[in-house]
CSV table of C-alpha atoms and ligand atoms in Angstrom, one decimal:
chain,number,residue,atom,x,y,z
A,242,MET,CA,-30.2,-0.9,-7.5
A,243,ARG,CA,-27.5,-3.6,-7.2
A,244,TYR,CA,-24.8,-1.0,-7.9
A,245,PHE,CA,-26.4,1.4,-5.4
A,246,ILE,CA,-26.3,-1.2,-2.6
A,247,TRP,CA,-22.7,-2.1,-3.4
A,248,GLY,CA,-21.9,1.6,-3.5
A,249,LEU,CA,-23.3,2.0,0.0
A,250,PHE,CA,-21.4,-1.1,1.1
A,251,TRP,CA,-18.0,0.3,-0.1
A,252,ILE,CA,-18.7,3.7,1.4
A,253,GLY,CA,-19.3,1.9,4.7
A,254,VAL,CA,-16.0,0.0,4.3
A,255,TYR,CA,-14.2,3.2,3.6
A,256,LEU,CA,-15.6,5.0,6.6
A,257,SER,CA,-15.0,1.9,8.9
A,258,LEU,CA,-11.4,1.6,7.7
A,259,ALA,CA,-10.8,5.4,8.1
A,260,LEU,CA,-12.2,5.4,11.7
A,261,PHE,CA,-11.0,2.0,12.7
A,262,PRO,CA,-7.6,3.1,14.2
A,263,CYS,CA,-9.4,5.8,16.2
A,264,LEU,CA,-12.0,3.4,17.6
A,265,ILE,CA,-9.3,0.9,18.5
A,266,LEU,CA,-7.5,3.5,20.5
A,267,LEU,CA,-10.7,4.2,22.5
A,268,TYR,CA,-10.9,0.5,23.4
A,269,GLY,CA,-9.6,-0.5,26.9
A,270,SER,CA,-7.5,1.7,29.2
A,271,MET,CA,-6.8,5.2,28.1
A,272,PRO,CA,-3.7,7.2,29.0
A,273,GLY,CA,-4.2,10.2,31.2
A,274,GLY,CA,-5.6,12.7,28.8
A,275,TYR,CA,-4.5,16.3,28.4
A,276,GLY,CA,-8.0,17.4,27.9
A,277,PHE,CA,-10.4,17.8,25.0
A,278,TRP,CA,-8.2,19.7,22.5
A,279,TRP,CA,-5.3,17.3,23.0
A,280,ASP,CA,-7.6,14.2,22.3
A,281,PHE,CA,-9.3,16.0,19.4
A,282,SER,CA,-6.0,16.8,17.8
A,283,MET,CA,-4.8,13.2,18.3
A,284,ALA,CA,-8.0,11.8,16.7
A,285,LEU,CA,-7.5,14.1,13.7
A,286,GLY,CA,-3.9,12.9,13.4
A,287,PHE,CA,-4.9,9.2,13.5
A,288,ALA,CA,-7.8,9.8,11.0
A,289,ALA,CA,-5.3,11.6,8.7
A,290,ALA,CA,-2.9,8.6,9.0
A,291,SER,CA,-5.7,6.1,8.1
A,292,MET,CA,-6.9,8.2,5.3
A,293,MET,CA,-3.3,8.3,3.9
A,294,ALA,CA,-3.3,4.5,4.0
A,295,LEU,CA,-6.7,4.4,2.3
A,296,MET,CA,-5.3,6.5,-0.6
A,297,PHE,CA,-3.4,3.4,-1.6
A,298,PHE,CA,-6.6,1.4,-1.4
A,299,LEU,CA,-8.4,4.0,-3.6
A,300,THR,CA,-5.8,4.0,-6.3
A,301,ALA,CA,-5.3,0.2,-6.2
A,302,ARG,CA,-8.1,-0.1,-8.7
A,303,PHE,CA,-9.9,-3.1,-7.0
A,304,LYS,CA,-12.4,-3.9,-9.7
A,305,ARG,CA,-15.2,-4.9,-7.2
A,306,ALA,CA,-14.8,-1.7,-5.2
A,307,ALA,CA,-14.6,0.5,-8.4
A,308,LEU,CA,-17.6,-1.1,-10.1
A,309,PRO,CA,-20.5,0.7,-8.4
A,310,PHE,CA,-18.9,4.2,-8.9
A,311,GLY,CA,-16.6,3.9,-11.9
A,312,VAL,CA,-12.9,4.3,-11.3
A,313,ASP,CA,-12.9,7.9,-12.6
A,314,ILE,CA,-15.2,8.9,-9.7
A,315,ILE,CA,-12.9,7.1,-7.3
A,316,TYR,CA,-9.9,9.1,-8.6
A,317,TYR,CA,-11.9,12.4,-8.2
A,318,PHE,CA,-12.7,11.3,-4.7
A,319,HIS,CA,-9.0,10.5,-4.1
A,320,LYS,CA,-8.1,14.0,-5.3
A,321,HIS,CA,-10.7,15.8,-3.1
A,322,ILE,CA,-10.4,13.7,0.0
A,323,SER,CA,-6.7,14.3,0.0
A,324,LEU,CA,-7.4,17.9,0.7
A,325,LEU,CA,-9.5,16.9,3.8
A,326,LEU,CA,-6.7,14.6,4.9
A,327,PHE,CA,-4.2,17.5,4.6
A,328,LEU,CA,-6.5,19.8,6.5
A,329,PHE,CA,-6.8,17.1,9.3
A,330,ALA,CA,-3.0,16.9,9.5
A,331,ALA,CA,-2.7,20.7,9.6
A,332,VAL,CA,-5.4,21.2,12.2
A,333,HIS,CA,-3.8,18.4,14.3
A,334,ALA,CA,-0.5,20.3,14.4
A,335,VAL,CA,-2.1,23.8,14.8
A,336,ILE,CA,-4.2,22.7,17.8
A,337,LEU,CA,-1.1,21.2,19.5
A,338,LEU,CA,0.9,24.3,18.8
A,339,CYS,CA,-1.9,26.6,20.1
A,340,THR,CA,-2.7,24.6,23.3
A,341,GLU,CA,0.4,22.8,24.4
A,342,LYS,CA,3.6,24.6,25.5
A,343,VAL,CA,5.3,21.2,25.8
A,344,VAL,CA,5.0,20.8,22.0
A,345,TRP,CA,7.0,24.0,21.4
A,346,GLU,CA,9.6,22.7,23.8
A,347,MET,CA,9.8,19.4,21.8
A,348,LEU,CA,10.3,21.3,18.6
A,349,ARG,CA,13.4,23.2,19.8
A,350,PRO,CA,16.3,22.2,17.6
A,351,GLU,CA,18.3,20.9,20.6
A,352,GLN,CA,15.3,19.0,22.0
A,353,ILE,CA,13.7,17.6,18.8
A,354,ASN,CA,13.7,13.8,18.6
A,355,ARG,CA,13.4,11.7,15.4
A,356,TYR,CA,9.7,11.0,15.9
A,357,MET,CA,8.7,14.6,16.0
A,358,ALA,CA,11.0,15.2,13.0
A,359,ALA,CA,9.3,12.3,11.2
A,360,GLY,CA,5.9,14.0,11.8
A,361,ILE,CA,7.1,17.3,10.5
A,362,VAL,CA,8.8,15.9,7.4
A,363,SER,CA,5.7,13.8,6.7
A,364,PHE,CA,3.5,16.9,6.8
A,365,ILE,CA,5.9,18.8,4.5
A,366,LEU,CA,5.8,15.9,2.0
A,367,LEU,CA,2.0,16.0,2.2
A,368,ALA,CA,2.0,19.7,1.5
A,369,LEU,CA,4.3,19.1,-1.5
A,370,MET,CA,2.0,16.4,-2.8
A,371,VAL,CA,-1.0,18.7,-2.6
A,372,PHE,CA,0.8,21.6,-4.2
A,373,SER,CA,2.3,19.6,-7.1
A,374,SER,CA,-1.0,17.9,-7.8
A,375,LEU,CA,-3.2,21.0,-7.8
A,376,TRP,CA,-0.7,23.0,-9.9
A,377,ARG,CA,1.0,20.3,-11.9
A,378,LYS,CA,0.2,21.9,-15.3
A,379,GLN,CA,1.1,25.4,-14.2
A,380,LEU,CA,4.4,24.1,-12.8
A,381,GLN,CA,4.9,22.3,-16.1
A,382,ILE,CA,5.7,19.0,-14.5
A,383,HIS,CA,5.5,16.2,-17.1
A,384,TYR,CA,2.7,13.7,-16.2
A,385,ASP,CA,5.1,10.7,-16.0
A,386,ASN,CA,7.5,12.6,-13.8
A,387,TRP,CA,4.7,13.9,-11.6
A,388,ARG,CA,3.4,10.3,-11.2
A,389,LEU,CA,6.7,9.0,-10.0
A,390,ILE,CA,7.2,12.0,-7.7
A,391,HIS,CA,3.7,11.5,-6.4
A,392,ALA,CA,4.2,7.8,-5.6
A,393,PHE,CA,7.5,8.5,-3.9
A,394,LEU,CA,6.1,11.3,-1.8
A,395,ALA,CA,3.1,9.3,-0.9
A,396,VAL,CA,5.1,6.3,0.3
A,397,ALA,CA,7.6,8.4,2.2
A,398,ALA,CA,4.9,10.6,3.8
A,399,PHE,CA,3.0,7.5,4.9
A,400,ILE,CA,6.1,5.7,6.4
A,401,LEU,CA,7.2,8.8,8.2
A,402,ALA,CA,3.6,9.3,9.6
A,403,LEU,CA,3.8,5.7,11.0
A,404,VAL,CA,7.2,6.3,12.5
A,405,HIS,CA,5.7,9.5,14.1
A,406,ILE,CA,2.7,7.6,15.6
A,407,GLU,CA,4.9,4.7,16.7
A,408,GLY,CA,7.5,6.9,18.3
A,409,VAL,CA,5.1,9.2,20.1
A,410,GLY,CA,3.3,6.0,21.2
A,411,TYR,CA,0.9,8.0,23.3
A,412,TYR,CA,-2.3,6.1,22.6
A,413,ILE,CA,-0.8,2.7,21.6
A,414,ALA,CA,1.2,1.9,24.7
A,415,THR,CA,-0.7,-1.2,25.9
A,416,PRO,CA,0.5,-4.6,24.4
A,417,ALA,CA,-2.9,-5.4,22.9
A,418,LYS,CA,-3.1,-2.0,21.2
A,419,ARG,CA,0.4,-2.4,19.9
A,420,ILE,CA,-0.5,-5.7,18.3
A,421,ILE,CA,-3.6,-4.4,16.7
A,422,TRP,CA,-1.8,-1.3,15.5
A,423,GLY,CA,1.1,-3.5,14.2
A,424,ALA,CA,-1.5,-5.6,12.3
A,425,ILE,CA,-3.0,-2.5,10.7
A,426,MET,CA,0.4,-1.3,9.6
A,427,GLY,CA,1.1,-4.8,8.2
A,428,CYS,CA,-2.1,-4.7,6.1
A,429,TRP,CA,-1.1,-1.3,4.7
A,430,VAL,CA,2.4,-2.6,3.7
A,431,LEU,CA,0.8,-5.6,2.0
A,432,LEU,CA,-1.5,-3.3,0.1
A,433,LEU,CA,1.5,-1.3,-1.1
A,434,LEU,CA,3.2,-4.5,-2.2
A,435,TYR,CA,0.1,-5.6,-4.1
A,436,VAL,CA,-0.3,-2.2,-5.9
A,437,ARG,CA,3.4,-1.7,-6.8
A,438,LEU,CA,4.6,-5.3,-7.4
A,439,ILE,CA,2.0,-8.1,-7.4
A,440,LYS,CA,-0.5,-6.5,-9.7
A,441,PRO,CA,2.1,-5.4,-12.3
A,442,PHE,CA,3.5,-9.0,-12.3
A,443,VAL,CA,0.0,-10.4,-13.0
A,444,LEU,CA,-0.3,-8.0,-16.0
A,445,LEU,CA,3.1,-9.1,-17.3
A,446,ARG,CA,1.8,-12.6,-17.5
A,447,LYS,CA,-1.1,-11.6,-19.8
A,448,PRO,CA,0.5,-9.7,-22.6
A,449,TYR,CA,-1.1,-8.5,-25.8
A,450,LYS,CA,0.6,-7.7,-29.1
A,451,VAL,CA,0.0,-5.0,-31.7
A,452,ARG,CA,-1.7,-6.3,-34.8
A,453,GLU,CA,-2.2,-3.1,-36.8
A,454,ILE,CA,-2.0,0.6,-36.7
A,455,ILE,CA,-4.6,2.5,-38.8
A,456,PRO,CA,-4.4,6.2,-39.4
A,457,GLU,CA,-7.6,8.1,-38.8
A,458,ARG,CA,-8.9,11.7,-39.3
A,459,GLY,CA,-8.0,14.2,-36.6
A,460,ASN,CA,-4.3,13.2,-35.9
A,461,ALA,CA,-5.5,10.0,-34.4
A,462,TYR,CA,-4.5,6.3,-34.9
A,463,THR,CA,-6.4,3.2,-34.2
A,464,MET,CA,-4.2,0.5,-32.7
A,465,ILE,CA,-5.6,-3.0,-32.8
A,466,ILE,CA,-4.2,-5.4,-30.2
A,467,VAL,CA,-4.7,-9.2,-29.7
A,468,PRO,CA,-4.2,-11.3,-26.6
A,469,GLU,CA,-1.2,-13.6,-26.6
A,470,GLN,CA,-2.1,-17.1,-25.4
A,471,HIS,CA,-4.9,-16.0,-23.1
A,472,GLN,CA,-8.6,-15.2,-23.5
A,473,GLY,CA,-8.3,-11.4,-23.3
A,474,ILE,CA,-10.8,-9.3,-21.2
A,475,ASP,CA,-14.6,-9.0,-21.2
A,476,PHE,CA,-15.7,-5.4,-21.2
A,477,GLN,CA,-18.7,-3.2,-21.6
A,478,PRO,CA,-18.9,-0.7,-24.5
A,479,GLY,CA,-17.5,2.7,-23.5
A,480,GLN,CA,-15.1,1.4,-20.8
A,481,PHE,CA,-11.4,2.1,-20.7
A,482,VAL,CA,-8.2,0.4,-19.6
A,483,TRP,CA,-4.7,1.5,-18.5
A,484,LEU,CA,-2.3,0.7,-21.2
A,485,SER,CA,1.5,0.1,-20.9
A,486,MET,CA,3.7,0.0,-24.0
A,487,TYR,CA,7.4,0.3,-24.5
A,488,HIS,CA,7.8,-0.2,-20.7
A,489,SER,CA,6.9,-3.0,-18.4
A,490,PRO,CA,3.8,-2.5,-16.1
A,491,LEU,CA,6.3,-2.3,-13.2
A,492,SER,CA,7.6,1.1,-14.6
A,493,MET,CA,4.3,2.9,-13.6
A,494,LYS,CA,4.3,4.4,-17.1
A,495,GLU,CA,0.7,3.6,-18.2
A,496,HIS,CA,-2.0,5.7,-19.9
A,497,PRO,CA,-5.7,5.4,-19.8
A,498,PHE,CA,-7.5,4.8,-23.1
A,499,SER,CA,-11.1,4.0,-24.0
A,500,ILE,CA,-11.7,0.9,-26.0
A,501,SER,CA,-13.1,2.1,-29.3
A,502,SER,CA,-14.2,-1.3,-30.6
A,503,SER,CA,-17.3,-3.3,-29.6
A,504,PRO,CA,-17.2,-6.2,-27.1
A,505,GLU,CA,-19.1,-8.2,-29.8
A,506,GLN,CA,-15.8,-8.2,-31.9
A,507,LYS,CA,-14.2,-11.0,-29.9
A,508,GLY,CA,-10.5,-11.6,-29.8
A,509,GLU,CA,-9.2,-8.0,-30.4
A,510,LEU,CA,-9.3,-4.6,-28.8
A,511,HIS,CA,-9.2,-1.3,-30.7
A,512,PHE,CA,-7.9,2.0,-29.2
A,513,THR,CA,-8.2,5.2,-31.1
A,514,ILE,CA,-5.5,7.5,-29.9
A,515,LYS,CA,-5.0,11.2,-30.7
A,516,GLU,CA,-1.5,12.6,-30.8
A,517,LEU,CA,-1.0,14.9,-27.9
A,518,GLY,CA,2.3,14.3,-26.0
A,519,ASP,CA,5.3,12.0,-25.8
A,520,PHE,CA,3.5,8.7,-25.5
A,521,THR,CA,0.6,9.3,-27.9
A,522,ARG,CA,3.0,10.6,-30.6
A,523,ARG,CA,4.8,7.2,-30.7
A,524,ILE,CA,1.7,5.2,-31.4
A,525,LYS,CA,1.9,5.6,-35.2
A,526,ASP,CA,5.5,4.1,-35.2
A,527,ALA,CA,4.5,1.0,-33.3
A,528,THR,CA,5.3,-2.1,-35.2
A,529,ALA,CA,3.2,-5.3,-35.4
A,530,GLY,CA,4.2,-7.7,-32.6
A,531,GLU,CA,5.0,-4.9,-30.1
A,532,PRO,CA,4.0,-6.1,-26.6
A,533,VAL,CA,1.2,-4.2,-24.8
A,534,TYR,CA,-0.1,-4.7,-21.3
A,535,ILE,CA,-3.5,-3.7,-20.2
A,536,ASP,CA,-5.1,-3.2,-16.8
A,537,GLY,CA,-8.9,-3.1,-17.0
A,538,PRO,CA,-11.6,-2.7,-17.9
A,539,TYR,CA,-12.8,0.2,-15.8
A,540,GLY,CA,-15.4,2.9,-15.9
A,541,ALA,CA,-19.2,3.2,-15.7
A,542,PHE,CA,-19.6,5.2,-18.9
A,543,SER,CA,-21.5,2.5,-20.8
A,544,ILE,CA,-24.9,1.9,-22.2
A,545,ASP,CA,-24.8,-1.5,-20.5
A,546,ARG,CA,-24.7,0.2,-17.1
A,547,HIS,CA,-27.5,2.6,-18.0
A,548,PRO,CA,-30.3,0.8,-19.9
A,549,SER,CA,-32.8,3.1,-21.7
A,550,GLU,CA,-36.2,2.2,-23.1
A,551,HIS,CA,-36.3,5.1,-25.5
A,552,GLY,CA,-32.8,5.3,-27.0
A,553,TYR,CA,-29.6,7.2,-26.4
A,554,VAL,CA,-28.1,10.6,-27.1
A,555,PHE,CA,-24.3,10.7,-27.6
A,556,ILE,CA,-22.5,14.0,-27.5
A,557,ALA,CA,-18.8,13.9,-28.5
A,558,GLY,CA,-16.1,16.5,-28.9
A,559,GLY,CA,-12.8,15.5,-30.7
A,560,ILE,CA,-11.3,12.2,-29.6
A,561,GLY,CA,-14.2,11.9,-27.1
A,562,ILE,CA,-15.8,10.0,-30.0
A,563,ALA,CA,-13.7,6.9,-29.1
A,564,PRO,CA,-15.9,5.4,-26.3
A,565,ILE,CA,-19.0,6.5,-28.1
A,566,LYS,CA,-17.9,4.7,-31.3
A,567,SER,CA,-17.6,1.6,-29.1
A,568,MET,CA,-21.2,2.0,-27.9
A,569,LEU,CA,-22.6,2.8,-31.3
A,570,SER,CA,-20.8,-0.2,-32.9
A,571,THR,CA,-22.2,-2.4,-30.1
A,572,LEU,CA,-25.7,-1.2,-30.7
A,573,ALA,CA,-25.3,-1.9,-34.4
A,574,GLY,CA,-23.9,-5.3,-33.7
A,575,ARG,CA,-26.9,-6.1,-31.5
A,576,GLY,CA,-29.3,-5.0,-34.2
A,577,ASP,CA,-30.8,-2.3,-31.9
A,578,GLY,CA,-34.0,-0.7,-33.3
A,579,ARG,CA,-34.4,2.3,-30.9
A,580,PRO,CA,-33.8,5.8,-32.2
A,581,HIS,CA,-30.4,7.3,-31.3
A,582,PHE,CA,-28.8,10.7,-31.7
A,583,LEU,CA,-25.2,11.7,-32.1
A,584,PHE,CA,-23.9,15.3,-31.8
A,585,PHE,CA,-20.3,15.4,-32.9
A,586,ALA,CA,-18.2,18.6,-32.6
A,587,GLY,CA,-14.8,19.3,-34.0
A,588,SER,CA,-12.8,22.2,-35.3
A,589,THR,CA,-12.6,21.2,-39.0
A,590,LEU,CA,-14.0,18.3,-41.1
A,591,ASP,CA,-10.6,16.6,-41.1
A,592,LYS,CA,-10.7,16.4,-37.3
A,593,LEU,CA,-13.9,14.4,-37.1
A,594,THR,CA,-12.4,11.0,-36.4
A,595,PHE,CA,-14.5,8.1,-37.7
A,596,TYR,CA,-16.6,10.5,-39.8
A,597,GLU,CA,-17.3,8.0,-42.7
A,598,GLU,CA,-17.7,5.0,-40.4
A,599,LEU,CA,-20.3,6.8,-38.2
A,600,TYR,CA,-22.4,7.7,-41.3
A,601,SER,CA,-22.1,4.1,-42.5
A,602,LEU,CA,-23.7,3.0,-39.2
A,603,GLN,CA,-26.9,4.8,-40.3
A,604,GLU,CA,-27.4,1.9,-42.7
A,605,ILE,CA,-27.9,-0.4,-39.7
A,606,LEU,CA,-29.1,1.9,-36.9
A,607,ASP,CA,-31.8,4.5,-36.5
A,608,LEU,CA,-29.2,7.1,-35.9
A,609,LYS,CA,-29.5,10.9,-36.4
A,610,ILE,CA,-26.1,12.5,-36.7
A,611,VAL,CA,-25.5,16.2,-36.2
A,612,CYS,CA,-21.9,17.3,-36.9
A,613,LEU,CA,-20.8,20.8,-35.7
A,614,LEU,CA,-17.7,22.4,-37.1
A,615,GLU,CA,-16.0,25.4,-35.6
A,616,HIS,CA,-14.4,26.3,-39.0
A,617,PRO,CA,-16.7,24.8,-41.6
A,618,PRO,CA,-15.7,24.6,-45.3
A,619,PRO,CA,-17.6,27.0,-47.6
A,620,ASP,CA,-19.9,24.3,-48.9
A,621,TRP,CA,-20.8,22.9,-45.4
A,622,ALA,CA,-24.5,22.3,-45.1
A,623,GLY,CA,-24.4,21.2,-41.4
A,624,GLU,CA,-24.2,23.1,-38.2
A,625,SER,CA,-21.3,25.4,-37.3
A,626,GLY,CA,-19.9,27.0,-34.1
A,627,PHE,CA,-20.1,25.4,-30.7
A,628,LEU,CA,-22.8,23.2,-29.3
A,629,ASN,CA,-25.6,25.2,-27.7
A,630,SER,CA,-29.2,24.8,-26.4
A,631,ARG,CA,-30.7,25.9,-29.8
A,632,ILE,CA,-29.0,23.0,-31.6
A,633,LEU,CA,-29.9,20.5,-28.9
A,634,GLN,CA,-33.6,21.6,-28.9
A,635,LEU,CA,-33.7,21.7,-32.7
A,636,TYR,CA,-32.7,18.0,-33.2
A,637,LEU,CA,-33.9,16.3,-30.0
A,638,PRO,CA,-37.4,14.8,-29.8
A,639,GLU,CA,-40.1,16.2,-27.5
A,640,HIS,CA,-39.6,13.3,-25.0
A,641,LEU,CA,-35.9,14.3,-24.6
A,642,GLN,CA,-36.2,14.0,-20.8
A,643,GLU,CA,-36.7,10.3,-21.1
A,644,LEU,CA,-33.5,9.6,-23.1
A,645,LYS,CA,-30.1,8.8,-21.6
A,646,TYR,CA,-27.1,10.9,-22.5
A,647,PHE,CA,-23.5,10.1,-22.8
A,648,ILE,CA,-21.1,13.1,-23.1
A,649,CYS,CA,-17.4,12.9,-23.8
A,650,GLY,CA,-15.2,15.8,-24.8
A,651,PRO,CA,-13.5,18.9,-23.7
A,652,VAL,CA,-14.5,20.4,-20.3
A,653,PRO,CA,-16.4,23.5,-21.7
A,654,MET,CA,-18.5,21.3,-24.0
A,655,LEU,CA,-19.2,18.9,-21.3
A,656,GLU,CA,-20.2,21.6,-18.8
A,657,LEU,CA,-22.4,23.3,-21.4
A,658,ALA,CA,-24.2,20.1,-22.5
A,659,GLU,CA,-24.8,19.0,-18.9
A,660,ARG,CA,-26.1,22.5,-17.9
A,661,GLU,CA,-28.3,23.0,-20.9
A,662,LEU,CA,-29.8,19.5,-20.9
A,663,HIS,CA,-30.6,19.8,-17.2
A,664,LYS,CA,-32.3,23.2,-17.8
A,665,MET,CA,-34.3,21.4,-20.6
A,666,GLY,CA,-35.6,19.0,-17.9
A,667,VAL,CA,-33.3,16.1,-18.3
A,668,PRO,CA,-32.8,14.5,-14.8
A,669,LEU,CA,-29.2,14.5,-13.6
A,670,HIS,CA,-29.2,10.7,-13.4
A,671,HIS,CA,-29.8,10.5,-17.1
A,672,LEU,CA,-26.6,12.4,-17.8
A,673,HIS,CA,-23.3,10.4,-18.0
A,674,SER,CA,-20.0,12.1,-18.7
A,675,GLU,CA,-16.4,11.0,-19.3
A,676,LEU,CA,-13.5,13.4,-19.0
A,677,PHE,CA,-10.2,12.4,-20.6
A,678,ASP,CA,-8.3,13.9,-17.7
A,679,PHE,CA,-8.1,12.7,-14.1
A,680,VAL,CA,-5.4,15.0,-12.9
B,722,LIG,C1,-10.7,7.6,-18.8
B,722,LIG,C2,-9.8,8.2,-19.9
B,722,LIG,C3,-10.0,7.7,-21.2
B,722,LIG,C4,-9.2,8.2,-22.3
B,722,LIG,N1,-9.4,7.7,-23.5
B,722,LIG,C5,-8.6,8.2,-24.6
B,722,LIG,C6,-8.8,7.8,-25.9
B,722,LIG,O1,-9.7,6.9,-26.2
B,722,LIG,N2,-8.1,8.3,-26.9
B,722,LIG,C7,-7.2,9.3,-26.6
B,722,LIG,O2,-6.5,9.8,-27.5
B,722,LIG,N3,-7.0,9.8,-25.3
B,722,LIG,C8,-7.7,9.2,-24.3
B,722,LIG,N4,-7.4,9.7,-23.0
B,722,LIG,C9,-6.4,10.7,-22.8
B,722,LIG,C10,-5.0,10.0,-22.8
B,722,LIG,O3,-4.9,9.2,-21.6
B,722,LIG,C11,-3.9,11.1,-22.7
B,722,LIG,O4,-4.1,11.9,-23.9
B,722,LIG,C12,-2.6,10.5,-22.8
B,722,LIG,O5,-2.3,9.8,-21.6
B,722,LIG,C13,-1.5,11.6,-23.0
B,722,LIG,O6,-0.2,11.0,-22.8
B,722,LIG,P1,1.0,11.7,-23.6
B,722,LIG,O7,2.3,11.1,-22.9
B,722,LIG,O8,0.9,11.5,-25.0
B,722,LIG,O9,0.9,13.2,-23.3
B,722,LIG,P2,1.4,14.1,-22.2
B,722,LIG,O10,1.9,15.3,-22.8
B,722,LIG,O11,2.3,13.3,-21.3
B,722,LIG,O12,0.1,14.3,-21.4
B,722,LIG,C14,-0.9,15.2,-21.8
B,722,LIG,C15,-2.0,15.2,-20.7
B,722,LIG,O13,-2.6,14.0,-20.7
B,722,LIG,C16,-2.9,13.6,-19.3
B,722,LIG,N5,-2.2,12.3,-19.1
B,722,LIG,C17,-0.9,12.0,-19.5
B,722,LIG,N6,-0.6,10.7,-19.1
B,722,LIG,C18,-1.6,10.3,-18.3
B,722,LIG,C19,-1.9,9.2,-17.6
B,722,LIG,N7,-1.0,8.2,-17.5
B,722,LIG,N8,-3.1,9.1,-16.9
B,722,LIG,C20,-4.0,10.1,-16.9
B,722,LIG,N9,-3.8,11.2,-17.7
B,722,LIG,C21,-2.6,11.3,-18.3
B,722,LIG,C22,-2.4,14.7,-18.4
B,722,LIG,O14,-3.4,15.5,-18.1
B,722,LIG,C23,-1.4,15.4,-19.3
B,722,LIG,O15,-1.2,16.7,-19.0
B,722,LIG,C24,-8.2,9.2,-22.0
B,722,LIG,C25,-8.0,9.6,-20.7
B,722,LIG,C26,-8.8,9.2,-19.7
B,722,LIG,C27,-8.6,9.7,-18.3
């Protein structure tokens, strides 16, 4: 309930901030309007500009604002609301082009002034951002490069939009409105400075260092880090952090990883990282003492956020076991007596990271483990193939609707598990999923 109320509060803050500039413009004397379509188009333009500013707020990872939703949900919101923002900017331009001859005049090469040019370039940059984000993988843009391009385009598009608004000056001509508008712009610039400079500097002052790298099944490595001359972080089992290594936090080269250890294990953090690309392939070569910076914890994928009287069901595919291992170790550390279930899928037995450790947890926990292999060895006595409703029904108890579910793995597995469990009567608010991909 507490998270729900805070969630409503932050939604209210978002809507107020998005609409604030439009409301300010309505205050006091209004310039002679050109009619409904003109005013409507301007309102869309201003709303698009405030939404652009709020994009920086959404990705600033303010812990209090992220807490009720989980930062992953905020990133999805950021991704989808940007399409609405783009639509607002596009409709703003289209309405003017369709209803105002004067706009066509202003766009003629010999007539165009720098404010109109700023608006057009800002719109083109926005279009490039949408295009490169939606089709990044198809365009084969490396994630790190995409992130730098994205940040550059975002700042440039936003500054140009401000130049456009300031230059056109149509609704902000009175001194009072100019002051308010200037203050709003000042806040946005401060936010940008906080995200890109102040926050990374704070992280620099709280370094960690690598203590050990442990090879695991499934091309994965567990990296153990310890805080250097500070207390470290408090986290809930299942949460994740952004981790920078080999670069300073100022470089914007950071990667999200779930903490695979339990918060009960004070003084160290474990990350279990599967080799996938440039960064994750370097983990195995990290030496003891290598500095690491972490920003977090984040995320709502945690048993501590979703208490359950009757026990938990964990469904993991591949390296999706990392946050689940944290939750199971925590339950074991707390001496939990409720019955729990783990469905763990992988292609072969060597790919099941933590296989032995998970079975050893059965000595402490009431834990039923069901391993599913896509390519089982000839003597395999467990389940094979992909997860399906038959397997879920076979192993889950009759009161399966009362249990809480944590699912982490590849998209098809996640979708299938959510769909089938919901069909079996599990309410949606009992299903919690984590996807290892924001973009
Ligand atoms: C909430 C969350 C928790 C995660 N937890 C784990 C974990 O416990 N163990 C684990 O092995 N992996 C985890 N991942 C995935 C991990 O972040 C990526 O595998 C890693 O960043 C890939 O980096 P790379 O340079 O090696 O590969 P690349 O080849 O650069 O990237 C491969 C793909 O990983 C994604 N990716 C790359 N960099 C980032 C980034 N900075 N932010 C977001 N996505 C990125 C992109 O989709 C990219 O296409 C998690 C991801 C998320 C979102």
